Short mmCIF file of C-alpha atoms and ligand atoms in Angstrom, two decimals:
data_model
loop_
_atom_site.label_atom_id
_atom_site.label_comp_id
_atom_site.label_asym_id
_atom_site.label_seq_id
_atom_site.Cartn_x
_atom_site.Cartn_y
_atom_site.Cartn_z
CA MET A 158 6.54 -10.82 10.04
CA GLY A 159 5.55 -11.24 6.44
CA ASP A 160 3.40 -14.20 6.26
CA SER A 161 3.82 -15.38 2.19
CA GLY A 162 1.92 -18.36 2.86
CA ASN A 163 -0.97 -16.51 3.98
CA LEU A 164 -0.05 -13.76 1.98
CA ALA A 165 -0.31 -15.92 -1.40
CA SER A 166 -4.34 -15.78 -2.31
CA ALA A 167 -3.98 -11.88 -1.34
CA TYR A 168 -4.23 -9.90 -4.46
CA ASN A 169 -5.86 -12.67 -6.50
CA ASP A 170 -9.20 -13.37 -8.26
CA ASP A 171 -9.73 -15.60 -4.96
CA SER A 172 -11.14 -12.56 -3.28
CA VAL A 173 -14.07 -11.34 -5.01
CA LEU A 174 -13.03 -8.22 -3.69
CA PHE A 175 -9.87 -8.33 -6.33
CA ARG A 176 -11.76 -9.68 -8.66
CA VAL A 177 -14.21 -6.65 -8.46
CA LEU A 178 -11.27 -4.27 -8.32
CA ARG A 179 -9.79 -5.70 -11.48
CA HIS A 180 -12.97 -4.85 -12.90
CA LEU A 181 -12.55 -1.43 -12.12
CA GLY A 182 -9.37 -1.23 -14.16
CA TRP A 183 -6.92 -2.22 -10.96
CA ASP A 184 -3.85 -3.12 -12.85
CA SER A 185 0.28 -2.87 -11.91
CA LEU A 186 -0.49 -0.60 -8.74
CA ALA A 187 -2.50 -2.16 -5.70
CA ASP A 188 -3.00 1.21 -3.58
CA ILE A 189 -6.13 2.70 -2.43
CA GLY A 190 -5.49 6.24 -4.03
CA TYR A 191 -5.06 10.29 -3.61
CA PHE A 192 -8.89 11.53 -4.48
CA THR A 193 -9.50 15.29 -3.95
CA LEU A 194 -13.33 16.02 -3.95
CA PRO A 195 -13.72 17.96 -7.37
CA THR A 196 -12.06 14.60 -8.68
CA LEU A 197 -14.58 12.18 -7.08
CA PRO A 198 -17.44 12.21 -9.56
CA VAL A 199 -14.61 11.34 -11.65
CA ALA A 200 -13.40 9.02 -9.76
CA ALA A 201 -16.91 6.85 -9.70
CA LEU A 202 -17.43 7.16 -14.09
CA ALA A 203 -13.36 6.85 -14.76
CA GLY A 204 -12.10 4.28 -12.25
CA PRO A 205 -9.69 4.18 -9.22
CA VAL A 206 -6.48 3.80 -11.43
CA PRO A 207 -5.86 7.92 -11.91
CA PHE A 208 -5.74 8.58 -8.61
CA GLN A 209 -3.75 5.43 -7.52
CA ARG A 210 -1.64 6.63 -9.80
CA ARG A 211 -1.61 10.62 -8.25
CA LEU A 212 -0.97 8.50 -4.51
CA ALA A 213 2.29 7.05 -6.09
CA ARG A 214 3.48 10.29 -7.45
CA ARG A 215 3.00 12.14 -4.25
CA SER A 216 4.53 8.89 -2.34
CA LEU A 217 7.73 8.79 -4.50
CA ALA A 218 7.44 12.40 -4.45
CA LEU A 219 8.55 12.33 -1.02
CA LEU A 220 11.84 10.26 -1.21
CA ASP A 221 13.14 13.25 -3.48
CA ALA A 222 15.19 10.40 -4.93
CA ARG A 223 17.75 11.64 -7.92
CA PRO A 224 18.86 9.79 -11.07
CA GLY A 225 22.17 7.88 -10.40
CA GLN A 226 20.82 7.16 -6.68
CA LEU A 227 20.41 3.69 -5.35
CA VAL A 228 16.58 2.61 -4.01
CA LEU A 229 14.85 -0.15 -2.59
CA ASP A 230 11.31 -0.28 -2.71
CA ALA A 231 9.49 -2.70 -0.23
CA GLY A 232 6.72 -4.34 -1.18
CA CYS A 233 6.80 -3.23 -4.80
CA GLY A 234 3.90 -5.45 -5.62
CA ARG A 235 3.34 -5.58 -9.47
CA GLY A 236 6.42 -3.37 -9.22
CA ASP A 237 4.46 0.06 -10.97
CA THR A 238 6.74 2.30 -8.45
CA THR A 239 9.99 0.81 -8.61
CA ALA A 240 9.37 1.28 -12.85
CA ARG A 241 8.73 4.89 -12.14
CA LEU A 242 12.09 5.53 -9.83
CA ALA A 243 13.96 3.88 -13.04
CA ALA A 244 12.23 6.06 -15.74
CA ALA A 245 13.51 9.05 -13.01
CA GLY A 246 17.16 7.73 -13.54
CA CYS A 247 17.52 5.80 -10.67
CA ARG A 248 18.48 2.43 -9.93
CA ALA A 249 15.75 0.47 -8.67
CA LEU A 250 14.95 -2.80 -6.48
CA GLY A 251 11.45 -3.52 -5.70
CA VAL A 252 11.38 -6.72 -3.73
CA ASP A 253 7.82 -8.20 -2.41
CA ILE A 254 7.37 -11.14 -0.54
CA GLN A 255 4.38 -12.80 -2.97
CA PRO A 256 6.53 -14.47 -6.49
CA ALA A 257 3.75 -13.83 -8.35
CA GLN A 258 3.28 -10.13 -7.50
CA ILE A 259 7.14 -10.33 -8.62
CA ASP A 260 6.71 -12.64 -11.66
CA GLN A 261 4.34 -9.44 -13.05
CA ALA A 262 6.28 -7.19 -11.98
CA ARG A 263 9.23 -8.87 -14.25
CA ARG A 264 7.15 -9.01 -16.97
CA ARG A 265 6.22 -5.57 -17.15
CA PHE A 266 8.87 -3.55 -15.89
CA GLY A 267 11.95 -6.08 -15.92
CA ASP A 268 13.83 -3.99 -18.43
CA SER A 269 14.09 -1.09 -16.62
CA ALA A 270 14.07 -1.96 -13.36
CA ARG A 271 15.20 -4.60 -10.90
CA PHE A 272 12.77 -7.22 -8.77
CA ALA A 273 13.64 -10.41 -6.27
CA VAL A 274 10.98 -12.08 -4.00
CA ALA A 275 12.01 -10.88 -0.47
CA ASP A 276 10.95 -10.61 3.26
CA ALA A 277 11.21 -6.49 3.99
CA THR A 278 11.21 -7.48 7.22
CA ALA A 279 14.10 -9.87 7.33
CA LEU A 280 16.13 -8.61 4.46
CA PRO A 281 18.56 -11.17 2.88
CA ARG A 282 21.90 -9.92 2.09
CA ARG A 283 21.79 -9.65 -1.98
CA ALA A 284 18.81 -9.39 -4.24
CA ALA A 285 18.48 -9.26 -7.89
CA GLU A 286 22.39 -9.11 -8.13
CA ILE A 287 22.57 -5.88 -5.67
CA PRO A 288 23.93 -6.45 -2.46
CA LEU A 289 22.01 -4.62 0.28
CA THR A 290 24.83 -4.07 2.57
CA ASP A 291 24.60 -1.73 5.64
CA GLY A 292 24.62 2.19 4.36
CA SER A 293 24.64 1.43 0.32
CA PHE A 294 20.70 2.41 -0.14
CA ASP A 295 20.31 6.34 -0.63
CA GLN A 296 16.30 5.48 0.14
CA VAL A 297 13.92 3.24 0.66
CA HIS A 298 10.28 3.32 -0.62
CA CYS A 299 7.57 1.45 1.21
CA LEU A 300 3.77 2.55 0.10
CA GLU A 301 0.83 0.38 1.23
CA ALA A 302 2.95 -2.60 2.35
CA ALA A 303 3.77 -2.30 5.71
CA PHE A 304 0.45 -2.88 7.42
CA HIS A 305 1.03 -6.74 6.30
CA PHE A 306 4.10 -7.18 8.30
CA GLY A 307 2.91 -7.47 12.04
CA HIS A 308 3.69 -5.17 14.91
CA GLU A 309 7.14 -6.76 15.31
CA GLY A 310 8.10 -6.73 11.53
CA ARG A 311 7.60 -3.22 11.14
CA ARG A 312 9.96 -2.89 13.96
CA SER A 313 12.35 -5.19 11.98
CA PHE A 314 11.71 -3.91 8.90
CA LEU A 315 12.21 -0.51 10.60
CA SER A 316 15.97 -1.51 11.56
CA GLU A 317 16.96 -3.11 7.98
CA SER A 318 15.62 0.05 6.33
CA PHE A 319 17.97 2.18 8.87
CA ARG A 320 20.90 0.10 8.26
CA LEU A 321 20.81 -0.76 4.72
CA LEU A 322 20.89 3.47 4.42
CA ARG A 323 23.40 5.69 4.21
CA PRO A 324 23.82 8.48 6.32
CA GLY A 325 21.79 11.09 5.32
CA GLY A 326 19.76 8.60 3.48
CA ARG A 327 15.65 8.45 3.92
CA LEU A 328 12.92 5.93 4.51
CA VAL A 329 9.29 6.91 2.86
CA LEU A 330 6.78 5.21 5.05
CA VAL A 331 2.68 5.61 3.95
CA ASP A 332 0.80 2.67 5.51
CA VAL A 333 -2.30 2.03 6.75
CA THR A 334 -2.62 3.03 10.74
CA SER A 335 -5.06 3.67 13.62
CA ARG A 336 -6.56 6.14 15.41
CA THR A 337 -6.40 3.80 18.55
CA ASP A 338 -4.53 0.75 19.74
CA GLN A 339 -8.32 -0.57 20.30
CA PRO A 340 -8.14 -4.13 19.19
CA ILE A 341 -8.55 -4.67 15.22
CA GLY A 342 -11.06 -7.74 16.39
CA THR A 343 -13.67 -5.57 18.09
CA LEU A 344 -13.74 -3.34 14.19
CA ASP A 345 -13.62 -6.42 12.21
CA PRO A 346 -15.83 -8.71 14.42
CA ASN A 347 -16.28 -11.05 11.47
CA GLY A 348 -12.14 -10.94 10.18
CA LEU A 349 -13.94 -9.32 6.64
CA VAL A 350 -11.49 -6.91 6.04
CA ARG A 351 -8.16 -8.84 7.96
CA ALA A 352 -9.41 -12.50 5.35
CA THR A 353 -9.34 -9.77 2.29
CA TRP A 354 -6.03 -8.24 3.04
CA ARG A 355 -4.18 -10.59 4.74
CA PHE A 356 -3.37 -8.80 7.59
CA ASP A 357 -3.60 -9.00 11.63
CA ASP A 358 -3.12 -5.70 13.45
CA LEU A 359 -2.67 -2.35 12.09
CA GLU A 360 -0.17 0.13 13.64
CA PRO A 361 -1.15 3.39 15.88
CA CYS A 362 -0.10 6.43 14.11
CA GLU A 363 1.54 8.06 17.20
CA ARG A 364 3.61 4.88 17.42
CA TYR A 365 5.59 5.30 14.35
CA PRO A 366 7.63 7.77 15.32
CA LEU A 367 8.65 6.20 18.39
CA MET A 368 9.45 3.02 16.57
CA ALA A 369 11.45 4.79 13.86
CA ALA A 370 12.98 6.81 16.76
CA ASP A 371 14.06 3.43 18.46
CA ALA A 372 15.54 2.24 15.06
CA GLY A 373 17.58 5.28 14.80
CA PHE A 374 15.42 7.90 12.39
CA THR A 375 14.34 11.20 12.64
CA THR A 376 11.44 11.85 11.64
CA ARG A 377 11.38 14.41 8.99
CA ARG A 378 7.75 14.94 8.31
CA ILE A 379 4.28 13.13 8.85
CA LEU A 380 1.52 13.62 6.61
CA ASP A 381 -2.50 12.82 7.22
CA TRP A 382 -4.00 11.62 3.94
CA THR A 383 -6.41 10.28 5.99
CA THR A 384 -9.40 12.54 3.87
CA PRO A 385 -7.87 12.08 0.19
CA VAL A 386 -7.02 8.60 0.41
CA LEU A 387 -9.42 6.63 3.34
CA HIS A 388 -12.53 8.98 4.01
CA ARG A 389 -12.75 9.69 -0.05
CA ALA A 390 -12.66 5.79 -0.82
CA ALA A 391 -15.06 5.10 1.75
CA GLN A 392 -17.42 7.55 0.11
CA LEU A 393 -16.76 5.94 -3.45
CA CYS A 394 -17.02 2.45 -1.66
CA ALA A 395 -20.55 3.62 -0.30
CA LEU A 396 -21.83 4.95 -3.96
CA PHE A 397 -20.61 1.49 -4.98
CA ALA A 398 -22.55 -0.58 -2.19
CA GLY A 399 -25.61 1.48 -2.30
CA THR A 400 -25.46 1.06 -6.51
CA ALA A 401 -24.80 -2.36 -5.82
CA SER A 402 -27.37 -3.17 -3.56
CA THR A 403 -30.51 -2.88 -6.31
CA ARG A 404 -31.42 -4.80 -9.48
CA ALA A 405 -30.99 -1.66 -11.61
CA GLY A 406 -28.14 -0.10 -10.14
CA ARG A 407 -26.16 -3.72 -10.47
CA GLN A 408 -26.85 -2.85 -14.47
CA ALA A 409 -26.28 0.13 -14.50
CA LEU A 410 -22.60 -1.27 -12.99
CA CYS A 411 -22.34 -3.49 -15.57
CA LEU A 412 -22.76 -1.49 -18.42
CA ARG A 413 -20.29 1.26 -17.31
CA TRP A 414 -17.86 -1.94 -16.46
CA PRO A 415 -18.75 -4.82 -18.44
CA GLY A 416 -16.53 -7.17 -16.69
CA LEU A 417 -19.21 -7.52 -13.51
CA ARG A 418 -21.50 -9.40 -15.44
CA THR A 419 -19.28 -12.54 -14.45
CA LEU A 420 -20.57 -11.76 -10.66
CA ASP A 421 -23.24 -13.95 -9.41
CA ALA A 422 -25.94 -13.28 -6.93
CA GLN A 423 -23.87 -14.72 -3.76
CA ASP A 424 -20.60 -13.24 -5.06
CA TRP A 425 -22.32 -9.36 -5.45
CA ASP A 426 -23.84 -9.96 -1.51
CA GLU A 427 -20.22 -11.33 -0.51
CA VAL A 428 -18.93 -7.79 -1.97
CA ILE A 429 -21.23 -5.42 -1.07
CA ALA A 430 -20.50 -7.15 2.79
CA VAL A 431 -16.80 -6.64 2.15
CA VAL A 432 -17.10 -3.05 1.21
CA ARG A 433 -19.48 -2.04 3.97
CA ALA A 434 -16.85 -3.81 6.76
CA HIS A 435 -14.49 -1.22 5.29
CA ARG A 436 -16.50 1.76 5.70
CA ALA A 437 -16.38 0.11 9.64
CA ILE A 438 -13.05 -0.19 10.06
CA GLY A 439 -12.45 2.74 7.92
CA ARG A 440 -13.88 5.16 10.83
CA VAL A 441 -10.93 4.33 13.00
CA THR A 442 -8.02 3.88 10.75
CA ARG A 443 -5.89 6.70 9.31
CA TYR A 444 -3.92 7.33 6.09
CA THR A 445 -0.34 8.16 7.20
CA ALA A 446 2.94 8.96 5.36
CA TYR A 447 6.20 9.28 7.39
CA VAL A 448 9.13 10.86 6.12
CA LEU A 449 12.24 9.90 7.69
CA ASP A 450 15.70 10.41 7.80
CA LYS A 451 19.10 8.36 8.86
CA PRO A 452 20.55 11.77 10.37
CA ALA A 453 24.03 12.29 8.62
CA ASP A 454 25.90 13.16 11.88
CA GLY A 455 24.56 10.23 13.83
CA VAL A 456 22.05 12.50 16.13
CA THR A 457 18.80 10.81 16.14
CA GLY A 458 14.65 12.31 17.29
CA VAL A 459 12.18 13.68 16.49
CA ALA A 460 13.04 16.49 13.54
CA PRO A 461 12.76 20.30 14.80
C1 SAM B 211 -1.07 -3.03 -1.11
S1 SAM B 211 -0.28 -4.32 -1.69
C2 SAM B 211 1.01 -2.61 -1.97
C3 SAM B 211 2.15 -2.81 -3.73
C4 SAM B 211 2.28 -1.51 -3.97
N1 SAM B 211 3.04 -1.28 -3.22
C5 SAM B 211 1.81 -0.63 -4.86
O1 SAM B 211 1.37 0.24 -4.18
O2 SAM B 211 1.06 -0.98 -5.66
C6 SAM B 211 1.05 -4.22 -0.81
C7 SAM B 211 2.04 -5.15 -1.01
O3 SAM B 211 3.24 -5.54 0.33
C8 SAM B 211 3.26 -6.98 -0.31
N2 SAM B 211 4.27 -6.97 1.12
C9 SAM B 211 3.35 -7.98 2.11
N3 SAM B 211 3.62 -8.40 3.24
C10 SAM B 211 5.08 -7.95 2.96
C11 SAM B 211 6.43 -8.91 3.11
N4 SAM B 211 6.81 -9.02 4.60
N5 SAM B 211 7.83 -8.22 2.69
C12 SAM B 211 8.02 -7.74 1.14
N6 SAM B 211 6.54 -7.56 0.76
C13 SAM B 211 5.57 -7.89 1.72
C14 SAM B 211 2.60 -7.54 -0.68
O4 SAM B 211 2.90 -9.16 -1.03
C15 SAM B 211 1.94 -6.97 -1.49
O5 SAM B 211 1.91 -7.21 -2.40
#
């Protein structure tokens, strides 16, 4: 289940990786980004933000949400995707377990969308004045948040989403998954990746549809975004770590990203180690988008 205490210091400047990402431009989105091969050199120079926006757009497009529909954005972070839904005419509610994220979401987007602190794996009956009653939502969106929930939390989230959706409603779940059910401890022996992002395990990608079926969903589509998201991010990480390993490289990075001048030698060593640990874990991870429909007629299972 979500653990706000453990998560509370994630996504902030306590972690050198998040400090670096902030200096590279991370702002209202906290997703990895969707990179195409021709745009990789652009990403190396422009930073990740345009690619994070592209991933958000792709994820939201899978919802097929229409103006006037009620949409829950679970694990909304700083509210960017929730605000996009609101801008498209939806009645959008963003929830996140971290009060600091919701504070920022309200400050940035509170005029257009509603936000509440809530655990997506154990939703309250009401949030931001909106009742979360059975069958009351048209769509649920969850972009890159469920890896935090733990296995049982992911099961609970699927059940909660199913309960909340009207018949014919849709859950779009985009998550970092694993290729194997090999314990993550063997892949991240020093716990650097897990400590940075505050998670315990990843769901094997083949298990999600089974869990979704257990909750009552029909799997409409499964999209494997491992290459455009993880593999290309790994290439950028390798470039960053390689460049940051030399004095001249660090100077070049600081010229392009002046905020990086605040890093001391220990910070640089730490961020290189963390980035390399991400590359190691990246060999057995996948990035998967699941389009899960609540059947309109009560029939469940995998779509033909
Ligand atoms: C990688 S960020 C993604 C944020 C946002 N979806 C985006 O794409 O920018 C993951 C978010 O999930 C949130 N989160 C983790 N566990 C949660 C839970 N049990 N309930 C609600 N939010 C949770 C974190 O606080 C964090 O803001």
